[in-house]
Each structure stands twice: as C-alpha cells, then as structure tokens.
Short mmCIF file of C-alpha atoms and ligand atoms in Angstrom, two decimals:
data_model
loop_
_atom_site.label_atom_id
_atom_site.label_comp_id
_atom_site.label_asym_id
_atom_site.label_seq_id
_atom_site.Cartn_x
_atom_site.Cartn_y
_atom_site.Cartn_z
CA MET A 1 64.73 131.67 85.79
CA ASP A 2 65.22 129.26 82.59
CA ASN A 3 68.08 126.73 83.40
CA LYS A 4 68.95 126.47 79.67
CA LEU A 5 72.52 126.36 79.19
CA ILE A 6 74.61 129.28 77.18
CA PHE A 7 74.61 126.79 74.26
CA GLU A 8 71.05 126.35 74.11
CA LYS A 9 70.48 129.89 74.20
CA SER A 10 72.44 130.61 70.84
CA VAL A 11 70.81 131.67 67.85
CA ALA A 12 73.00 131.87 64.46
CA GLY A 13 74.56 135.28 63.43
CA ARG A 14 73.94 136.59 66.97
CA ARG A 15 76.39 138.91 68.34
CA GLY A 16 77.64 140.54 71.70
CA VAL A 17 79.77 143.31 69.70
CA SER A 18 79.83 144.56 66.08
CA LEU A 19 83.39 145.23 64.98
CA PRO A 20 83.96 148.42 62.29
CA SER A 21 84.49 146.65 58.36
CA PHE A 22 87.69 146.13 57.77
CA ASP A 23 90.07 149.24 56.30
CA VAL A 24 92.98 147.05 55.50
CA PRO A 25 92.64 144.27 53.06
CA GLU A 26 91.35 140.67 53.91
CA VAL A 27 94.03 138.30 54.61
CA ASP A 28 93.59 133.99 54.70
CA ASN A 29 94.57 132.81 58.06
CA SER A 30 96.19 129.61 56.22
CA LYS A 31 98.63 132.53 54.69
CA LEU A 32 99.73 133.71 58.24
CA PHE A 33 99.77 130.24 60.47
CA SER A 34 101.26 127.36 59.38
CA LYS A 35 98.45 124.61 59.37
CA ALA A 36 99.25 122.71 62.61
CA LEU A 37 98.02 125.68 63.90
CA LEU A 38 94.99 126.41 62.96
CA ARG A 39 91.58 124.81 63.25
CA LYS A 40 90.24 122.23 61.54
CA GLU A 41 86.35 123.33 62.21
CA ALA A 42 85.19 126.89 63.97
CA ALA A 43 85.29 126.96 67.58
CA ARG A 44 81.80 125.95 69.48
CA LEU A 45 81.12 129.40 71.15
CA PRO A 46 77.74 130.14 71.68
CA GLU A 47 76.52 133.13 69.36
CA VAL A 48 74.24 135.52 71.65
CA PRO A 49 73.75 139.34 72.35
CA GLU A 50 76.40 140.57 75.27
CA PHE A 51 73.29 141.32 77.88
CA GLU A 52 72.10 137.57 77.54
CA VAL A 53 75.74 136.77 78.33
CA VAL A 54 75.36 139.25 81.60
CA ARG A 55 72.37 137.89 82.83
CA HIS A 56 72.96 134.04 82.16
CA TYR A 57 76.30 134.41 84.66
CA THR A 58 74.56 136.92 87.37
CA ASN A 59 71.41 134.32 87.18
CA LEU A 60 73.63 131.63 87.73
CA SER A 61 76.30 133.15 90.41
CA SER A 62 72.96 133.63 92.22
CA LEU A 63 71.53 130.23 92.12
CA ASN A 64 74.52 128.87 94.02
CA TYR A 65 74.35 130.06 98.04
CA HIS A 66 77.08 131.75 98.85
CA ILE A 67 78.89 133.82 101.47
CA ASP A 68 77.83 136.45 100.06
CA LYS A 69 74.10 135.95 99.99
CA GLY A 70 73.57 135.02 103.87
CA ILE A 71 75.00 132.81 107.15
CA TYR A 72 76.83 129.85 106.26
CA PRO A 73 76.70 128.12 109.53
CA LEU A 74 79.12 125.27 108.63
CA GLY A 75 80.42 123.24 111.86
CA SER A 76 83.87 122.66 111.88
CA CYS A 77 84.13 124.72 108.37
CA THR A 78 84.38 128.68 109.65
CA MET A 79 82.40 130.17 106.79
CA LYS A 80 83.16 133.93 107.80
CA HIS A 81 82.68 137.10 105.92
CA ASN A 82 85.50 137.95 103.88
CA PRO A 83 86.41 141.73 104.43
CA LYS A 84 86.14 143.30 100.61
CA VAL A 85 89.30 145.34 101.73
CA ASN A 86 91.38 141.97 101.68
CA GLU A 87 90.32 141.90 97.72
CA ARG A 88 91.41 145.06 96.93
CA THR A 89 94.82 144.97 98.69
CA ALA A 90 95.25 141.03 96.94
CA SER A 91 94.74 142.77 93.56
CA LEU A 92 97.07 144.99 94.20
CA PRO A 93 99.34 145.04 90.66
CA GLY A 94 102.64 145.16 92.72
CA PHE A 95 101.85 141.61 93.90
CA THR A 96 99.64 139.71 91.25
CA ASN A 97 102.02 140.86 88.41
CA LEU A 98 104.88 139.61 90.58
CA HIS A 99 106.26 136.75 88.52
CA PRO A 100 107.21 133.56 91.05
CA LEU A 101 110.52 133.30 89.78
CA ALA A 102 111.71 137.24 90.66
CA ASP A 103 114.74 137.79 92.85
CA ASP A 104 114.51 138.71 95.74
CA ALA A 105 115.72 141.69 95.36
CA ASP A 106 113.22 143.00 92.97
CA CYS A 107 110.50 141.53 95.44
CA GLN A 108 111.21 143.11 98.78
CA GLY A 109 107.67 143.64 99.65
CA ALA A 110 106.21 140.43 99.01
CA LEU A 111 108.96 139.24 101.23
CA GLU A 112 108.16 141.69 103.55
CA LEU A 113 104.68 140.76 103.87
CA ILE A 114 105.38 137.22 104.45
CA TYR A 115 107.60 137.73 107.35
CA ASN A 116 105.44 139.70 109.11
CA LEU A 117 102.39 137.14 108.64
CA GLU A 118 104.77 134.27 109.96
CA THR A 119 106.11 136.88 112.50
CA SER A 120 102.34 137.84 113.58
CA LEU A 121 101.16 134.14 113.10
CA ALA A 122 104.08 133.15 115.94
CA GLU A 123 103.32 135.91 118.41
CA LEU A 124 99.28 134.92 118.29
CA SER A 125 99.85 130.85 118.72
CA GLY A 126 103.42 132.00 121.14
CA MET A 127 105.55 129.34 118.65
CA ALA A 128 108.83 130.36 118.22
CA ALA A 129 108.64 130.65 114.01
CA VAL A 130 105.83 129.45 111.05
CA SER A 131 106.43 128.70 107.69
CA SER A 132 103.53 129.33 106.13
CA GLN A 133 104.55 127.16 102.72
CA PRO A 134 101.59 124.68 103.06
CA VAL A 135 98.49 125.53 100.86
CA ALA A 136 95.43 123.47 102.99
CA GLY A 137 94.61 122.56 106.57
CA ALA A 138 95.01 118.45 106.00
CA HIS A 139 98.40 119.86 104.09
CA GLY A 140 99.68 121.87 107.02
CA GLU A 141 98.93 119.09 108.74
CA LEU A 142 101.23 116.31 106.74
CA ALA A 143 104.16 119.04 106.68
CA ALA A 144 103.61 118.80 110.74
CA LEU A 145 104.02 115.45 110.38
CA MET A 146 106.92 115.84 108.37
CA VAL A 147 108.74 117.32 110.65
CA ILE A 148 107.83 115.29 113.37
CA ARG A 149 109.30 112.07 112.04
CA ALA A 150 112.19 114.04 110.63
CA TYR A 151 112.82 115.25 115.13
CA HIS A 152 112.19 111.68 116.06
CA GLU A 153 114.42 110.28 113.10
CA LYS A 154 117.29 112.94 114.26
CA LYS A 155 116.85 111.34 117.84
CA GLY A 156 117.39 107.99 116.14
CA ASN A 157 113.93 106.95 115.93
CA ALA A 158 111.28 107.82 113.58
CA ARG A 159 108.79 105.87 115.84
CA LYS A 160 105.19 104.22 115.13
CA TYR A 161 102.10 105.44 115.62
CA VAL A 162 100.70 108.49 116.20
CA ILE A 163 97.39 108.99 118.71
CA ILE A 164 94.30 110.60 117.87
CA PRO A 165 90.92 110.98 120.02
CA ASP A 166 87.59 110.28 118.42
CA SER A 167 86.85 113.42 118.66
CA ALA A 168 89.31 114.64 115.75
CA HIS A 169 89.30 115.95 112.27
CA GLY A 170 88.89 113.58 109.68
CA THR A 171 91.74 114.68 107.71
CA ASN A 172 93.99 114.07 111.06
CA PRO A 173 94.39 109.88 110.57
CA ALA A 174 94.57 110.31 106.78
CA SER A 175 97.62 112.69 107.60
CA VAL A 176 99.07 110.35 109.55
CA ILE A 177 98.73 106.86 107.32
CA ARG A 178 100.22 110.00 104.59
CA ALA A 179 103.33 110.30 106.83
CA GLY A 180 104.25 106.72 107.38
CA TYR A 181 102.42 106.71 110.63
CA GLU A 182 100.20 104.09 112.32
CA THR A 183 96.68 105.89 114.14
CA ILE A 184 95.70 104.74 117.85
CA GLY A 185 92.68 105.79 118.77
CA ILE A 186 91.93 106.91 121.45
CA LYS A 187 87.91 108.02 123.53
CA SER A 188 86.10 110.77 124.94
CA ASN A 189 85.16 110.67 128.15
CA ALA A 190 82.05 111.88 129.11
CA ASP A 191 82.15 115.49 128.77
CA GLY A 192 83.34 115.63 125.05
CA MET A 193 86.90 115.58 126.35
CA ILE A 194 90.02 113.08 125.58
CA ASP A 195 90.03 110.46 128.29
CA VAL A 196 93.61 111.13 130.29
CA GLU A 197 93.12 107.94 131.48
CA ASP A 198 92.72 105.99 128.03
CA LEU A 199 95.89 108.01 126.68
CA LYS A 200 97.89 107.01 129.58
CA SER A 201 97.84 103.89 128.80
CA HIS A 202 98.11 103.77 124.73
CA MET A 203 101.30 106.38 125.59
CA THR A 204 104.43 104.25 125.07
CA GLU A 205 107.92 105.25 123.32
CA GLU A 206 106.84 104.08 119.92
CA VAL A 207 104.41 107.06 119.84
CA ALA A 208 105.88 109.98 117.92
CA ALA A 209 102.95 112.32 119.07
CA ILE A 210 99.46 113.41 119.84
CA MET A 211 97.05 115.74 117.58
CA ILE A 212 94.39 117.42 119.61
CA THR A 213 92.05 118.84 117.11
CA ASN A 214 91.34 122.30 119.62
CA PRO A 215 88.72 123.29 120.24
CA ASN A 216 88.13 119.53 119.76
CA THR A 217 85.48 119.35 116.68
CA LEU A 218 82.30 119.01 119.50
CA GLY A 219 83.33 123.03 120.01
CA VAL A 220 84.98 121.90 123.19
CA PHE A 221 87.98 123.15 124.69
CA GLU A 222 90.61 120.78 125.61
CA ARG A 223 90.66 121.27 129.33
CA ASP A 224 93.59 118.63 130.38
CA ILE A 225 96.10 119.93 127.88
CA ALA A 226 98.98 120.32 130.71
CA ALA A 227 98.13 117.02 132.88
CA ILE A 228 98.26 115.74 128.42
CA ALA A 229 101.74 117.38 127.88
CA GLU A 230 103.17 115.72 130.92
CA ILE A 231 102.46 112.24 130.02
CA VAL A 232 103.43 112.53 125.86
CA HIS A 233 106.47 115.02 126.57
CA GLY A 234 107.00 112.12 129.46
CA LYS A 235 107.36 110.06 126.65
CA GLY A 236 109.95 111.40 124.49
CA GLY A 237 106.29 112.42 122.75
CA LEU A 238 105.56 115.53 121.16
CA LEU A 239 101.96 117.51 121.02
CA TYR A 240 100.74 118.35 117.68
CA MET A 241 96.92 120.79 118.00
CA ASP A 242 94.92 121.56 114.69
CA GLY A 243 94.16 124.66 114.89
CA ALA A 244 92.58 124.81 112.02
CA ASN A 245 89.66 126.38 114.59
CA PHE A 246 91.96 129.02 116.31
CA ASN A 247 89.62 131.24 115.75
CA ALA A 248 87.98 130.46 118.71
CA MET A 249 91.40 130.90 120.38
CA MET A 250 93.07 133.34 119.14
CA GLY A 251 94.11 136.37 121.35
CA LEU A 252 93.43 134.53 124.68
CA VAL A 253 95.50 131.17 124.53
CA LYS A 254 98.86 130.29 123.09
CA PRO A 255 98.70 127.19 122.27
CA GLY A 256 102.97 126.76 122.38
CA GLU A 257 102.24 128.11 126.45
CA ILE A 258 100.30 125.38 127.07
CA GLY A 259 101.90 122.58 125.72
CA PHE A 260 102.13 121.95 122.36
CA ASP A 261 105.07 121.53 120.27
CA VAL A 262 103.59 122.01 116.98
CA LEU A 263 99.94 122.97 115.30
CA HIS A 264 98.68 124.52 112.22
CA PHE A 265 96.19 127.05 111.07
CA ASN A 266 93.85 127.88 108.61
CA LEU A 267 94.27 130.72 107.05
CA HIS A 268 91.16 130.27 104.99
CA LYS A 269 89.09 130.02 107.89
CA THR A 270 90.15 132.67 110.86
CA PHE A 271 92.00 134.28 109.24
CA SER A 272 88.75 135.37 106.53
CA THR A 273 90.24 134.36 103.28
CA PRO A 274 87.53 132.66 100.88
CA HIS A 275 87.29 129.24 100.83
CA GLY A 276 84.77 126.77 99.23
CA GLY A 277 85.08 124.64 95.90
CA GLY A 278 88.76 123.73 96.58
CA GLY A 279 89.91 127.26 95.79
CA PRO A 280 93.56 128.08 97.19
CA GLY A 281 94.16 127.75 100.36
CA SER A 282 96.64 128.13 103.45
CA GLY A 283 97.77 125.95 106.15
CA PRO A 284 100.39 127.68 107.61
CA ILE A 285 102.26 125.53 110.94
CA GLY A 286 104.07 126.61 113.60
CA VAL A 287 106.71 125.23 116.10
CA VAL A 288 108.48 125.44 118.83
CA PRO A 289 112.59 125.83 118.89
CA SER A 290 113.10 122.44 118.88
CA LEU A 291 111.55 121.68 115.69
CA VAL A 292 112.34 124.76 113.97
CA PRO A 293 115.46 123.20 111.97
CA PHE A 294 113.02 120.82 110.05
CA LEU A 295 110.41 123.37 108.93
CA PRO A 296 109.67 123.58 105.36
CA GLU A 297 112.81 125.61 102.84
CA PRO A 298 112.51 128.29 101.38
CA ARG A 299 112.22 130.37 105.09
CA VAL A 300 111.56 133.85 104.15
CA ILE A 301 114.56 135.80 106.84
CA LYS A 302 115.52 138.83 107.33
CA GLU A 303 118.88 139.55 107.82
CA ASN A 304 120.46 143.61 108.35
CA GLY A 305 116.65 145.14 107.18
CA LYS A 306 116.40 142.93 104.08
CA PHE A 307 114.31 140.04 103.42
CA SER A 308 115.03 136.71 101.64
CA LEU A 309 114.50 133.30 100.94
CA LYS A 310 116.99 130.75 102.40
CA THR A 311 117.31 127.46 101.51
CA GLY A 312 120.05 124.50 102.92
CA ASN A 313 119.85 123.88 105.94
CA ALA A 314 120.61 119.37 106.02
CA ASP A 315 117.56 119.29 108.69
CA SER A 316 114.75 120.90 106.94
CA ILE A 317 111.90 118.53 105.49
CA GLY A 318 112.57 120.62 102.08
CA ARG A 319 110.09 121.68 99.84
CA VAL A 320 106.56 120.56 100.35
CA HIS A 321 104.81 122.88 97.57
CA SER A 322 105.91 125.12 94.42
CA PHE A 323 107.82 128.08 95.00
CA TYR A 324 106.44 129.43 98.59
CA GLY A 325 102.54 128.27 98.92
CA ASN A 326 99.43 130.62 97.91
CA PHE A 327 101.10 133.79 98.33
CA LEU A 328 98.06 136.05 97.40
CA VAL A 329 96.10 134.08 100.58
CA MET A 330 98.81 135.07 102.57
CA VAL A 331 98.09 139.28 101.71
CA ARG A 332 94.55 138.72 102.33
CA ALA A 333 95.01 136.74 105.93
CA TYR A 334 97.70 139.74 106.95
CA THR A 335 95.32 142.63 105.54
CA TYR A 336 92.74 141.08 108.51
CA ILE A 337 95.06 141.02 111.02
CA LEU A 338 96.14 144.41 110.72
CA MET A 339 92.48 145.84 109.89
CA LEU A 340 91.76 143.86 113.22
CA GLY A 341 95.33 144.59 115.23
CA ARG A 342 95.64 142.50 118.06
CA ASP A 343 92.63 143.75 120.53
CA GLY A 344 90.46 143.44 117.12
CA LEU A 345 91.68 139.68 116.80
CA ARG A 346 90.94 138.53 120.29
CA GLU A 347 87.14 140.36 119.89
CA ALA A 348 86.75 138.59 117.24
CA THR A 349 87.10 135.60 118.92
CA GLU A 350 85.06 136.44 122.00
CA MET A 351 82.31 137.77 119.67
CA ALA A 352 82.59 134.41 117.82
CA ILE A 353 82.26 132.27 120.91
CA ILE A 354 79.37 134.70 121.84
CA ASN A 355 77.72 133.95 118.97
CA ALA A 356 77.89 129.74 119.13
CA ASN A 357 76.78 130.41 122.47
CA TYR A 358 73.62 132.94 122.09
CA LEU A 359 72.82 130.57 119.56
CA LEU A 360 72.41 127.06 121.49
CA SER A 361 70.51 129.02 124.09
CA ARG A 362 68.00 129.27 121.44
CA LEU A 363 67.52 126.13 120.62
CA LYS A 364 68.90 123.50 123.28
CA ASP A 365 65.74 123.28 125.23
CA LYS A 366 63.80 121.99 121.72
CA PHE A 367 66.98 120.25 120.17
CA GLN A 368 68.93 117.65 122.15
CA LEU A 369 72.45 118.50 123.06
CA ALA A 370 75.47 116.01 122.78
CA TYR A 371 77.03 117.14 125.35
CA ASP A 372 75.63 119.50 127.47
CA ARG A 373 78.82 121.90 127.90
CA PRO A 374 79.40 125.40 128.02
CA VAL A 375 80.86 125.52 123.87
CA LEU A 376 83.50 127.78 122.21
CA HIS A 377 82.87 128.63 118.87
CA GLU A 378 80.77 126.00 117.37
CA PHE A 379 78.07 123.61 119.05
CA VAL A 380 76.93 120.04 118.16
CA LEU A 381 73.50 119.10 118.17
CA THR A 382 71.50 115.50 117.76
CA GLY A 383 68.55 114.70 115.88
CA THR A 384 67.37 112.13 117.79
CA SER A 385 64.96 113.13 119.11
CA PHE A 386 62.70 113.58 116.42
CA LYS A 387 63.81 110.53 114.52
CA ALA A 388 60.88 108.51 115.82
CA SER A 389 58.78 110.69 113.27
CA GLY A 390 60.97 108.90 110.46
CA VAL A 391 63.17 112.51 110.04
CA LYS A 392 66.48 112.26 109.69
CA THR A 393 68.79 114.99 110.44
CA LEU A 394 69.72 115.12 106.67
CA ASP A 395 65.88 115.92 106.10
CA LEU A 396 66.27 119.04 108.27
CA ALA A 397 69.15 120.12 106.62
CA LYS A 398 67.32 120.27 103.77
CA ARG A 399 64.36 121.75 104.83
CA LEU A 400 66.67 124.40 106.04
CA LEU A 401 67.53 125.48 102.00
CA ASP A 402 63.47 125.73 101.88
CA TYR A 403 64.27 128.84 103.99
CA GLY A 404 67.08 130.33 102.34
CA PHE A 405 69.28 129.13 104.61
CA TYR A 406 72.28 127.11 103.90
CA ALA A 407 72.57 124.17 105.75
CA PRO A 408 74.64 122.82 108.66
CA THR A 409 77.38 120.13 109.16
CA ILE A 410 75.75 116.82 109.65
CA TYR A 411 76.52 113.28 110.88
CA PHE A 412 80.04 114.72 111.62
CA PRO A 413 81.31 114.66 114.18
CA LEU A 414 81.28 110.77 114.30
CA ILE A 415 80.79 110.47 117.64
CA VAL A 416 77.02 111.69 117.61
CA PRO A 417 74.13 109.92 115.83
CA GLU A 418 72.60 112.26 113.69
CA ALA A 419 74.65 115.22 114.26
CA ILE A 420 73.79 118.83 113.53
CA MET A 421 76.84 121.08 113.69
CA ILE A 422 76.54 124.85 114.14
CA GLU A 423 79.24 127.57 113.64
CA PRO A 424 77.71 130.92 113.23
CA THR A 425 81.10 132.43 113.29
CA GLU A 426 81.56 136.18 114.64
CA THR A 427 80.27 138.02 111.77
CA GLU A 428 76.86 137.63 111.80
CA THR A 429 74.43 140.39 113.69
CA LYS A 430 71.81 138.98 116.87
CA GLU A 431 68.96 139.68 114.09
CA GLU A 432 70.73 137.28 111.39
CA LEU A 433 70.95 134.45 114.28
CA ASP A 434 67.69 135.13 115.77
CA ARG A 435 66.68 134.25 111.92
CA LEU A 436 68.66 131.09 112.07
CA ALA A 437 67.30 129.99 115.10
CA ASP A 438 63.92 130.57 114.39
CA GLY A 439 63.88 128.87 110.68
CA LEU A 440 65.22 125.50 112.50
CA LEU A 441 62.44 125.97 115.40
CA THR A 442 59.45 126.53 112.76
CA ILE A 443 61.28 122.78 111.52
CA LEU A 444 60.88 121.66 114.81
CA LYS A 445 57.27 122.50 114.57
CA GLU A 446 56.71 121.53 110.76
CA ILE A 447 58.61 117.62 112.23
CA GLU A 448 55.43 117.13 114.67
CA GLU A 449 52.64 118.37 112.56
CA ASN A 450 53.61 117.76 108.52
CA PRO A 451 56.62 115.37 108.69
CA GLU A 452 55.91 114.00 104.76
CA LEU A 453 57.01 117.85 103.90
CA VAL A 454 60.07 117.78 105.94
CA LYS A 455 61.09 114.36 104.74
CA GLU A 456 60.53 115.51 100.42
CA ALA A 457 62.43 118.85 101.40
CA PRO A 458 63.58 120.83 99.75
CA HIS A 459 61.02 122.08 97.67
CA ASN A 460 61.93 125.23 96.11
CA THR A 461 65.59 125.02 95.37
CA PRO A 462 67.15 125.15 91.68
CA VAL A 463 67.31 121.28 92.23
CA ARG A 464 65.56 118.46 94.10
CA ARG A 465 67.48 115.75 96.15
CA LEU A 466 70.76 115.04 94.35
CA ASP A 467 72.12 111.10 94.47
CA GLU A 468 75.25 112.34 96.10
CA VAL A 469 77.29 109.01 95.92
CA LYS A 470 76.27 108.95 91.88
CA ALA A 471 77.98 112.46 91.63
CA ALA A 472 80.91 111.53 93.96
CA LYS A 473 81.86 108.15 92.08
CA ASP A 474 80.63 108.71 88.63
CA LEU A 475 81.54 112.19 87.71
CA ASP A 476 80.75 113.48 84.58
CA ILE A 477 80.54 116.85 83.99
CA ARG A 478 80.76 117.39 80.61
CA HIS A 479 77.68 118.28 78.98
CA LYS A 480 77.20 116.11 75.97
CA PHE A 481 75.62 118.21 72.90
C1 LIG B 1 89.02 122.33 107.92
C2 LIG B 1 89.56 121.67 109.04
C3 LIG B 1 90.94 120.96 108.24
C4 LIG B 1 91.14 120.66 107.15
O1 LIG B 1 91.51 121.85 106.63
P1 LIG B 1 91.98 121.92 104.66
O2 LIG B 1 91.75 123.01 104.60
O3 LIG B 1 90.36 121.31 103.98
O4 LIG B 1 92.59 120.54 104.16
C5 LIG B 1 91.75 120.14 109.40
N1 LIG B 1 91.11 120.51 110.82
C6 LIG B 1 89.80 120.92 111.08
C7 LIG B 1 89.71 120.98 112.38
C8 LIG B 1 89.18 121.53 110.08
O5 LIG B 1 88.26 122.32 110.40
#
C-alpha cells in the first residue's frame, strides 16, 4: 500500500462519475442563492476515479487492527465478536428513523424494547430496577454515585468518603471525585482480594459506599462479599459493584442477592455491542428497592399495557443524558439477550471462564503469574522474568503486533509490575487461543535468543513505535496541504 492521502492521489479533471449534459438552460448560482450562502472558492475535493476511492478506504480500513480481523485479547475491556444480527436489528428503519421528540404513543415499540432490556438486566443482576440512560461505564459509575449521594442526603448526611480497593478499575476514583466525595484506598491481600481487616479499620459512618470491581482487575472473584457487606452495611454504607465485566458472572451470580446495592453494566462489553474509538456506549445502572426513587429520570414505565417516559419524582437525581441515552446500543444488547436466552447467557459466561483458564494453563509455566489463583474471564501475567534481558512488557506487546495479534492490556492493573492482562472472551475457538499462546511462547523464545529483535519491534506494521506521549499531549490531527 502506498500510504498516500486521498488528496495526494488527486489529479485535476479525474472524475468518479460522469453526469449527462444539461437538458435545461444553465443558471449562475449567484442568481439562485444569496451571496452569504455561496463559497468564495471551490471546495477542495480530491479528484479521483470511483475505484480509487473504494480501494483507498478499503485499504485504510484494514491497516487498523479490529475485532473482525482477529482476536483482541485486551484485558478488562472485553473485545468480543459483535454478532452481525445486532446490526440488522439496529438498522431497522422503524428504529433509525425515530425522532427523539416523538410522542410516547408513536414510539411504543422502542419504549417496549428499553423496558424489556431494563427488566432483563434487572433479572440478571438481581436488582429491583435498572436505568439505561448513562452512556458509558464511567458515566454509569457517576450516575450511581449521584444516586448514593441522594440516598444519604435524604437521610440527613451525604457523608464524605468512598472506599476503593487497589484492585479497582481506574475510572472508579475519578468518578468518586466527580461526585464530590473523597477516596479512601484499601489494600489487596496475598490472594489478590480485598483485605477485609484493612476495610474494617477504614469503615466509619463518614463512608458513603465501597466501590468493588467484581471480578476485580486481576480477574479474581471477590470471595468475601458477605463479610464485606456486613461491615459496610453495619455502618450505614452502600456496596457498589463495578459490573463492567459482568460477562464473568452473568447467569451464575446475581449481585443483588449477595449484598450489592447498586451496580453498572457495560453493554459495550458484556452485551456484545461494538466499542473502541470512543464510539457510543451504554452503562446502565441497577439498584435495590431502597434506591429506586433516586434513579435518573425519565424512566420507562409500563401501565395498562402501554409504555411511557415518566418524570416528576422529587427524589430522582434527574437527567444524566439528553433524551434516553444511546438507544441503538440498547437495540443491539437486547438482540444479544434474545438470541442467547437465559441458558445461552450463562453458557457464554462459562465459555469466557473456560477460555481464560485454558489460555492461562498454556502460559503459566513459562510466564510468571502475578497471583496464582483460579481466574474468571481474564488473568494477569507479569513480565518481570525477562526484564533482566532488557526486554520490557511493552516490547513483548509490540512484537505481538508483528505476529498479527492485537496486544493485550499492559501495565494495568497497577498492583502488578510489568503487567500483561489477557481476556480472550467466550467467542474465540480453541484453535485461535492456541495460535495466541503459540505466538506468546515464540516471543519468549526470541527474548532468550535475540532480545534486540523484540526490543525493536514492531517490524512489519504500517508505522513503528509512535511517540505516544506526544500524540496524547500535542494532538494535531489536521493535515496541512
Ligand atoms: C471498561 C471499564 C470501565 C469503564 O467503562 P467505559 O465505558 O470505558 O467508561 C469501568 N470499570 C471496568 C472494570 C471496566 O472494565
């Protein structure tokens, strides 16, 4: 591929289509439009034939790695196959042509879909009600913390702190600050789980809630929830579950039944809707009965067989997004739920767990494991064993690109040095998991035999090592001609 911009391929006079000559008299634009509406100079458009446009964008689309190209073992982020049937339903004209301001009576089908989705999520999580208004995981966290604050305020004291274990997802502390609370950090024990004694010593009546990422960022199920719930509830606090990775327990555990009061889901992870590139997501929150009055409004309700959007509850935290969140993401997620059904959703969870443990079993003798415990849907290796040869986890991740794989999450969670965090998801076959394991083991051998090769990777990607700091801090995406 030549890597030229489409503008650089432009040759004056080339056209994608040829139009028939006029069969009416030609009129000057300035006679039809006021001057303010007319361009001062012609638009700068590339002049290229149609096939060149098609080839250009087809080639560009395959320069980027994406889930339709191969396995995407990104830990924590759950990049699984997005079934194409989801796209069929999400492009039904009855949904795509819906005006956001349409009367409830004119969009009964859409409201019913949201209602059914929220009801399904409530059942899966053991919660009393769900609001699918938040549009991202972190947005769900913020909305949930606002609900928690409103609940405590109603009881007379908003409280001051939210406890966060060191194995939590990074968005948690940010959401806490955004919601006007301060964080208290607590440690993990040698098993990579919340240290219950440490929690006990920090839990006071000034603590509004604890936010628990479950499974935590080590891929480990927090075993001591009952004990934690007793301690936190004992002081009037609430238990929040970061359920972004609900695909590790869906159909097996209902958080609402084991002591959690509120949780968020990531439809763009667990429920197979596309994500990445900052595209639209959805982060519904579910709550126990005592928190229902505080949920965002409007809420979709069903009365006498009719669906409507309801507002007017004085305790509600109000709107957290325009209209009702990202509707077409909900259509995709609901399609996934209907396609799999109750048993299928549980089976997807079981497959995600089996796949992660299979891959781990192929790697754990050669790689060092941060915490050697049975995992759920993902696991964390550490690159400390090869650090002596001067090769870092970053280099291994870059070398993986040469073998045609996307790199796993690296340097996260922060409690594991040189972390390599892998989540294969339930959608991959054994052959694909083996291919990834073989790739990783081959690179380990390369590190022994030829560390320079790995340190200088990637060798055959369209671009080599990017200056990521500059790219993030000095963003300039406009091409100058
Ligand atoms: C992805 C993720 C989030 C944040 O979700 P966004 O949609 O990216 O805001 C929060 N917690 C966990 C555990 C996650 O994996």
